Amino acid sequence: MRRVKLPFATQNEGKIKESKRVLSQYGIEVVPIALDISEPDAGSIEHVTREKLRQVRGMGVDRAMVDDAGIFFAAYHQFPGVLSKRVFQGIGYRGVMKLLAGETRQAWFEGGIGLLWDGEEVFFSARTRGRLLESLPAGVTPDPGFPFDALFVPEGEHRTLAEMLPAERERFSYRVVALKELAEWLRRREGSGNS
């Protein structure tokens, strides 16, 4: 596949870095673009991602990547999900701990990546299963882009995502899985002579 540029409509520096690191291995150059996209606050990760793609298409863009992600608590049906950022901004770590008091700590991250490529829309998704800590770590401060990483322990691990080095975190990243699926799709698409 020839080297391609992939505009990424996000302002989240962590997502940009991770996407660049993963997709560069496939000859894909991620280029951040600033678009005024509203974030729907209802529905599934796929619904929100597809709505973002619809907005991007409406701006006259024909190639772009968007994403959405959220954490889901097994104790609450589809919550916080697409509202993860807003819920955390509203209640913080202490509120999360209070909300889950006496409840199962099972949780999962789910992420979706939407790709608009020459008029075609494609959706890729993945999950990372694990559990949330029973108590708040001393002195914990949220990463602005990934606040739940300080509480989330992936299956088969004893450390939170925040305690891991970036290369270790990638082994558990739902986004990395979805990005690799996107890269393979682009490889097949661009390798077939369609461009």
XYZ file of N, CA and C in Angstrom:
585
model
N 0.856 -1.182 0.000
C 0.000 0.000 0.000
C 0.896 1.237 0.000
N 0.586 2.167 -0.873
C 1.328 3.430 -0.870
C 1.012 4.182 0.423
N 1.908 5.067 0.809
C 1.695 5.849 2.032
C 0.466 6.731 1.851
N -0.410 6.707 2.843
C -1.619 7.527 2.779
C -1.688 8.440 3.995
N -2.336 9.575 3.800
C -2.588 10.497 4.905
C -4.012 10.279 5.374
N -4.172 10.223 6.684
C -5.488 10.006 7.275
C -5.804 11.144 8.240
N -6.680 12.053 7.859
C -7.088 13.120 8.773
C -7.859 12.536 9.963
N -7.516 12.967 11.160
C -8.161 12.491 12.385
C -8.819 13.686 13.052
N -10.139 13.668 13.116
C -10.907 14.771 13.696
C -11.018 14.589 15.206
N -9.978 14.998 15.911
C -9.978 14.973 17.371
C -9.025 16.045 17.875
N -9.241 16.448 19.126
C -8.320 17.372 19.774
C -7.635 16.700 20.956
N -7.886 15.403 21.138
C -7.318 14.648 22.245
C -5.897 14.219 21.882
N -4.908 14.840 22.529
C -3.502 14.573 22.215
C -3.119 13.111 22.446
N -3.682 12.494 23.476
C -3.379 11.090 23.747
C -3.849 10.185 22.624
N -5.037 10.443 22.122
C -5.572 9.651 21.003
C -4.744 9.872 19.739
N -4.317 11.100 19.527
C -3.499 11.409 18.346
C -2.179 10.653 18.420
N -1.502 10.715 19.569
C -0.211 10.030 19.722
C -0.354 8.529 19.513
N -1.366 7.936 20.154
C -1.566 6.494 20.031
C -1.862 6.112 18.581
N -2.714 6.871 17.920
C -3.070 6.584 16.527
C -1.858 6.708 15.610
N -1.065 7.743 15.809
C 0.147 7.914 14.996
C 1.099 6.742 15.187
N 1.300 6.348 16.436
C 2.224 5.259 16.752
C 1.775 3.945 16.092
N 0.503 3.640 16.187
C -0.009 2.377 15.644
C -0.063 2.408 14.120
N -0.634 3.448 13.556
C -0.878 3.466 12.116
C 0.370 3.734 11.287
N 1.394 4.364 11.876
C 2.630 4.603 11.118
C 3.272 3.282 10.697
N 3.056 2.225 11.466
C 3.597 0.900 11.132
C 2.987 0.350 9.841
N 1.855 0.903 9.449
C 1.149 0.459 8.246
C 1.309 1.446 7.087
N 2.165 2.436 7.264
C 2.347 3.425 6.207
C 1.241 4.462 6.155
N 0.561 4.636 7.284
C -0.538 5.600 7.355
C -0.100 6.769 8.230
N -0.128 7.956 7.661
C 0.243 9.161 8.402
C -1.018 9.820 8.950
N -1.127 9.864 10.263
C -2.276 10.490 10.918
C -2.035 11.994 10.990
N -3.010 12.751 10.492
C -2.918 14.207 10.475
C -4.117 14.763 11.243
N -3.887 15.358 12.419
C -5.017 15.928 13.166
C -5.672 17.069 12.390
N -7.001 17.094 12.407
C -7.728 18.213 11.803
C -8.730 18.736 12.827
N -8.847 20.038 12.865
C -9.777 20.672 13.801
C -11.102 20.912 13.087
N -12.102 20.145 13.470
C -13.450 20.328 12.942
C -14.387 20.541 14.117
N -15.370 21.371 13.922
C -16.347 21.637 14.980
C -17.428 20.557 14.936
N -17.191 19.486 15.687
C -18.109 18.349 15.708
C -18.788 18.305 17.068
N -20.107 18.232 17.067
C -20.815 18.115 18.346
C -20.853 16.648 18.756
N -20.794 16.420 20.056
C -20.797 15.064 20.604
C -22.201 14.705 21.046
N -22.868 13.802 20.339
C -24.187 13.359 20.799
C -24.070 12.737 22.191
N -25.083 12.919 23.016
C -25.006 12.394 24.383
C -26.017 11.276 24.620
N -26.330 10.530 23.573
C -27.253 9.402 23.714
C -26.918 8.362 22.663
N -27.316 7.135 22.950
C -27.101 6.060 21.997
C -25.857 5.258 22.314
N -25.480 4.437 21.374
C -24.327 3.554 21.533
C -23.055 4.234 21.025
N -21.921 3.598 21.283
C -20.650 4.091 20.754
C -20.731 4.151 19.226
N -21.304 3.126 18.615
C -21.419 3.122 17.153
C -22.309 4.267 16.675
N -23.418 4.496 17.346
C -24.321 5.588 16.953
C -23.595 6.935 17.002
N -22.885 7.181 18.088
C -22.182 8.460 18.245
C -21.103 8.603 17.175
N -20.366 7.526 16.932
C -19.300 7.567 15.930
C -19.864 7.836 14.538
N -20.946 7.151 14.204
C -21.559 7.365 12.882
C -22.152 8.779 12.754
N -22.659 9.321 13.850
C -23.171 10.696 13.827
C -22.027 11.680 13.581
N -20.876 11.430 14.184
C -19.714 12.284 13.933
C -19.303 12.210 12.462
N -19.318 11.001 11.894
C -18.991 10.854 10.470
C -19.972 11.637 9.600
N -21.248 11.590 9.959
C -22.270 12.326 9.211
C -21.954 13.826 9.218
N -21.544 14.331 10.382
C -21.199 15.748 10.486
C -19.973 16.081 9.630
N -18.967 15.208 9.674
C -17.749 15.422 8.883
C -18.088 15.448 7.395
N -18.894 14.494 6.962
C -19.310 14.438 5.551
C -20.040 15.730 5.169
N -20.872 16.234 6.068
C -21.615 17.469 5.822
C -20.726 18.695 5.691
N -19.490 18.606 6.160
C -18.531 19.705 6.037
C -17.738 19.620 4.735
N -18.081 18.636 3.916
C -17.403 18.500 2.632
C -16.113 17.708 2.679
N -15.842 17.055 3.786
C -14.636 16.241 3.926
C -14.939 14.846 3.385
N -14.017 14.281 2.578
C -14.286 12.950 2.031
C -13.380 11.859 2.602
N -12.371 12.254 3.386
C -11.515 11.279 4.062
C -11.238 11.781 5.476
N -11.640 10.983 6.448
C -11.382 11.358 7.844
C -11.666 10.180 8.760
N -11.050 10.244 9.918
C -11.284 9.276 10.980
C -11.855 10.031 12.173
N -12.837 9.423 12.828
C -13.389 9.949 14.077
C -13.419 8.795 15.064
N -13.589 9.119 16.321
C -13.722 8.024 17.274
C -14.592 8.439 18.438
N -15.021 7.440 19.162
C -15.715 7.656 20.420
C -15.413 6.456 21.292
N -15.407 6.673 22.573
C -15.116 5.584 23.498
C -15.781 5.882 24.826
N -15.926 4.854 25.607
C -16.489 5.032 26.929
C -16.205 3.825 27.789
N -16.412 4.013 29.065
C -16.304 2.903 30.004
C -17.721 2.508 30.395
N -17.905 1.236 30.598
C -19.213 0.699 30.969
C -19.062 -0.069 32.272
N -19.923 0.234 33.242
C -19.919 -0.465 34.525
C -20.933 -1.598 34.442
N -20.518 -2.820 34.738
C -21.427 -3.969 34.667
C -22.625 -3.790 35.597
N -22.458 -3.037 36.667
C -23.535 -2.829 37.642
C -24.669 -1.964 37.089
N -24.405 -1.232 36.019
C -25.401 -0.310 35.460
C -25.504 -0.519 33.953
N -26.689 -0.768 33.469
C -26.908 -1.054 32.049
C -26.475 0.124 31.165
N -25.501 -0.133 30.287
C -25.024 0.845 29.298
C -24.590 2.181 29.911
N -24.052 2.145 31.123
C -23.673 3.376 31.808
C -22.255 3.249 32.339
N -21.481 4.329 32.310
C -21.777 5.621 31.710
C -21.663 5.643 30.184
N -20.916 4.715 29.582
C -20.889 4.617 28.124
C -20.545 5.918 27.434
N -21.427 6.370 26.535
C -21.146 7.590 25.766
C -21.113 8.832 26.654
N -21.565 8.695 27.884
C -21.553 9.822 28.825
C -20.329 9.812 29.747
N -19.369 8.934 29.499
C -18.229 8.757 30.407
C -17.531 10.059 30.756
N -17.206 10.849 29.755
C -16.492 12.108 30.002
C -17.335 13.045 30.864
N -18.601 13.179 30.516
C -19.478 14.090 31.269
C -19.706 13.593 32.691
N -19.891 12.296 32.842
C -20.096 11.734 34.183
C -18.858 11.990 35.035
N -17.676 11.721 34.479
C -16.464 11.942 35.262
C -16.301 13.418 35.610
N -16.545 14.298 34.655
C -16.431 15.736 34.932
C -17.412 16.166 36.014
N -18.550 15.505 36.089
C -19.571 15.865 37.069
C -19.344 15.303 38.455
N -18.867 14.051 38.541
C -18.768 13.415 39.865
C -17.353 13.043 40.280
N -16.414 13.016 39.347
C -15.025 12.721 39.676
C -14.821 11.334 40.261
N -13.615 11.107 40.756
C -13.271 9.788 41.304
C -14.122 9.428 42.519
N -14.312 10.385 43.412
C -15.088 10.090 44.628
C -16.528 9.710 44.286
N -17.101 10.387 43.314
C -18.456 10.064 42.888
C -18.551 8.679 42.270
N -17.539 8.301 41.499
C -17.512 6.956 40.909
C -17.445 5.914 42.018
N -16.583 6.152 43.005
C -16.458 5.207 44.121
C -17.779 5.083 44.882
N -18.441 6.201 45.085
C -19.727 6.187 45.791
C -20.783 5.448 44.964
N -20.805 5.701 43.684
C -21.764 5.062 42.781
C -21.613 3.539 42.776
N -20.377 3.065 42.901
C -20.114 1.630 42.824
C -20.012 0.952 44.190
N -20.232 1.691 45.256
C -20.167 1.091 46.597
C -21.144 -0.081 46.682
N -20.620 -1.241 47.045
C -21.451 -2.432 47.193
C -21.844 -3.099 45.886
N -21.368 -2.587 44.768
C -21.708 -3.142 43.446
C -20.518 -3.910 42.871
N -20.791 -4.709 41.857
C -19.707 -5.402 41.166
C -18.753 -4.377 40.553
N -17.502 -4.703 40.528
C -16.490 -3.804 39.960
C -16.144 -4.165 38.516
N -16.828 -5.154 37.964
C -16.570 -5.532 36.576
C -16.912 -4.356 35.661
N -16.060 -4.141 34.671
C -16.247 -3.012 33.758
C -15.535 -3.316 32.446
N -15.814 -2.524 31.444
C -15.090 -2.646 30.188
C -15.064 -1.298 29.493
N -13.995 -1.113 28.750
C -13.903 0.020 27.841
C -14.381 -0.461 26.483
N -15.099 0.385 25.796
C -15.495 0.088 24.424
C -15.159 1.301 23.584
N -14.532 1.051 22.464
C -14.178 2.139 21.573
C -14.613 1.851 20.161
N -14.976 2.896 19.471
C -15.353 2.778 18.072
C -14.605 3.796 17.240
N -14.181 3.368 16.075
C -13.515 4.263 15.136
C -14.333 4.270 13.858
N -14.657 5.459 13.420
C -15.376 5.618 12.166
C -14.433 6.149 11.107
N -14.530 5.571 9.928
C -13.684 5.991 8.820
C -14.565 6.418 7.654
N -14.322 7.602 7.168
C -14.954 8.092 5.945
C -13.857 8.074 4.887
N -14.049 7.268 3.841
C -13.001 7.097 2.844
C -13.618 7.128 1.453
N -13.473 8.256 0.799
C -13.995 8.424 -0.563
C -15.465 8.032 -0.669
N -16.248 8.519 0.277
C -17.683 8.283 0.250
C -18.151 7.054 1.000
N -17.247 6.186 1.365
C -17.618 4.969 2.090
C -17.431 5.185 3.591
N -18.398 4.725 4.375
C -18.308 4.795 5.835
C -18.087 3.396 6.386
N -17.088 3.269 7.257
C -16.781 1.983 7.868
C -16.625 2.200 9.368
N -17.087 1.221 10.150
C -17.015 1.298 11.611
C -16.207 0.119 12.142
N -15.279 0.402 13.054
C -14.451 -0.620 13.698
C -14.610 -0.451 15.204
N -14.698 -1.551 15.926
C -14.853 -1.426 17.377
C -14.126 -2.554 18.096
N -13.871 -2.322 19.363
C -13.221 -3.329 20.203
C -13.516 -3.003 21.662
N -13.271 -4.001 22.513
C -13.485 -3.847 23.956
C -12.266 -4.324 24.732
N -12.098 -3.742 25.910
C -11.112 -4.206 26.875
C -11.852 -4.453 28.175
N -11.845 -5.687 28.620
C -12.562 -6.059 29.847
C -11.622 -6.008 31.048
N -12.217 -5.745 32.208
C -11.433 -5.704 33.427
C -12.322 -5.375 34.610
N -11.719 -4.702 35.577
C -12.458 -4.328 36.784
C -11.929 -2.989 37.283
N -12.757 -2.351 38.116
C -12.357 -1.089 38.735
C -11.857 -1.358 40.141
N -10.906 -0.564 40.580
C -10.363 -0.707 41.929
C -11.463 -0.576 42.977
N -11.241 -1.224 44.114
C -12.185 -1.146 45.236
C -12.079 0.186 45.969
N -10.884 0.764 45.958
C -10.704 2.041 46.656
C -9.837 2.969 45.808
N -9.961 4.227 46.101
C -9.256 5.264 45.367
C -7.784 5.288 45.772
N -6.854 5.218 44.817
C -5.436 5.299 45.164
C -5.101 6.669 45.764
N -4.190 6.682 46.713
C -3.781 7.941 47.342
C -3.139 8.860 46.306
N -3.528 10.114 46.332
C -2.919 11.126 45.470
C -3.227 10.993 43.992
N -4.250 10.240 43.652
C -4.572 10.037 42.240
C -5.035 11.343 41.595
N -4.494 11.617 40.424
C -4.930 12.775 39.647
C -5.304 12.277 38.252
N -6.395 12.772 37.709
C -6.856 12.259 36.417
C -6.021 12.745 35.238
N -5.767 11.841 34.312
C -5.215 12.210 33.014
C -6.386 12.844 32.268
N -6.251 14.070 31.777
C -7.395 14.739 31.151
C -8.053 13.937 30.026
N -7.282 13.183 29.270
C -7.845 12.423 28.165
C -8.337 11.044 28.539
N -7.801 10.496 29.640
C -8.103 9.115 30.011
C -8.264 8.983 31.530
N -9.236 9.658 32.130
C -9.326 9.673 33.592
C -9.593 8.311 34.230
N -10.290 7.416 33.543
C -10.620 6.126 34.145
C -9.442 5.151 34.150
N -8.358 5.481 33.438
C -7.182 4.602 33.429
C -6.604 4.406 34.825
N -6.780 5.387 35.704
C -6.247 5.297 37.069
C -7.029 4.317 37.938
N -8.221 3.914 37.499
C -9.066 2.993 38.274
C -9.207 1.625 37.636
N -8.859 1.490 36.365
C -9.179 0.292 35.585
C -8.012 -0.688 35.533
N -8.291 -1.930 35.935
C -7.315 -3.019 35.887
C -7.783 -4.005 34.813
N -7.030 -4.162 33.721
C -7.448 -5.090 32.671
C -7.420 -6.544 33.152
N -8.243 -7.382 32.517
C -8.247 -8.810 32.847
C -6.831 -9.361 32.727
N -6.446 -10.183 33.709
C -5.127 -10.799 33.690
C -4.016 -9.921 34.227
N -4.344 -8.745 34.726
C -3.349 -7.807 35.250
C -3.639 -7.499 36.704
N -2.637 -6.967 37.395
C -2.825 -6.515 38.776
C -2.619 -5.005 38.900
N -2.170 -4.384 37.808
C -1.937 -2.938 37.807
C -3.012 -2.235 36.991
N -3.228 -0.967 37.330
C -4.152 -0.161 36.524
C -3.459 0.237 35.222
N -4.249 0.664 34.265
C -3.679 1.147 33.006
C -2.741 2.326 33.247
N -3.087 3.186 34.196
C -2.263 4.367 34.480
C -0.896 3.998 35.046
N -0.788 2.826 35.661
C 0.487 2.393 36.241
C 1.419 1.764 35.207
N 0.927 1.544 34.012
C 1.710 0.875 32.976
C 2.413 1.877 32.073
N 3.510 1.429 31.492
C 4.184 2.213 30.462
C 3.332 2.172 29.193
N 3.473 3.158 28.315
C 2.650 3.172 27.095
C 2.690 1.865 26.301
N 3.859 1.266 26.156
C 3.956 0.006 25.396
C 3.184 -1.116 26.084
N 3.180 -1.129 27.410
C 2.410 -2.139 28.146
C 0.915 -1.897 27.981
N 0.512 -0.642 28.068
C -0.904 -0.279 27.921
C -1.462 -0.704 26.572
N -0.636 -0.589 25.544
C -1.097 -0.922 24.198
C -1.564 -2.367 24.089
N -1.003 -3.261 24.889
C -1.437 -4.668 24.858
C -2.902 -4.803 25.243
N -3.424 -3.835 25.980
C -4.799 -3.896 26.474
C -5.712 -2.865 25.808
N -5.215 -2.197 24.809
C -5.946 -1.069 24.229
C -6.983 -1.510 23.201
N -8.230 -1.238 23.508
C -9.311 -1.463 22.547
C -9.099 -0.605 21.308
N -8.566 0.588 21.493
C -8.340 1.494 20.370
C -7.284 0.919 19.425
N -6.229 0.328 19.974
C -5.193 -0.273 19.130
C -5.787 -1.391 18.276
N -6.636 -2.220 18.876
C -7.284 -3.301 18.117
C -8.096 -2.717 16.961
N -8.910 -1.711 17.251
C -9.744 -1.095 16.213
C -8.886 -0.392 15.156
N -7.799 0.253 15.577
C -6.913 0.919 14.618
C -6.260 -0.090 13.676
N -5.871 -1.232 14.206
C -5.262 -2.265 13.352
C -6.280 -2.810 12.350
N -7.527 -2.941 12.775
C -8.578 -3.370 11.837
C -8.761 -2.326 10.737
N -8.754 -1.059 11.122
C -8.854 0.026 10.145
C -7.682 -0.041 9.166
N -6.470 -0.234 9.684
C -5.281 -0.296 8.829
C -5.381 -1.446 7.831
N -5.855 -2.589 8.285
C -6.011 -3.735 7.379
C -7.066 -3.447 6.316
N -8.133 -2.776 6.705
C -9.171 -2.409 5.734
C -8.590 -1.484 4.667
N -7.831 -0.480 5.112
C -7.216 0.449 4.159
C -6.209 -0.266 3.265
N -5.471 -1.198 3.831
C -4.493 -1.955 3.038
C -5.212 -2.723 1.919
N -6.314 -3.379 2.255
C -7.079 -4.115 1.237
C -7.675 -3.152 0.209
N -8.213 -2.060 0.700
C -8.873 -1.084 -0.177
C -7.869 -0.427 -1.117
N -6.791 0.071 -0.579
C -5.799 0.778 -1.394
C -4.980 -0.190 -2.236
N -4.813 -1.404 -1.745
C -4.071 -2.422 -2.491
C -4.844 -2.970 -3.674
N -6.169 -2.760 -3.681
C -6.998 -3.301 -4.760
C -7.043 -2.384 -5.980
N -6.363 -1.254 -5.883
C -6.366 -0.328 -7.014
C -7.408 0.766 -6.898
N -8.255 0.700 -5.862
C -9.237 1.764 -5.641
C -8.552 2.895 -4.897
N -8.592 4.082 -5.419
C -7.999 5.214 -4.694
C -8.658 6.507 -5.056
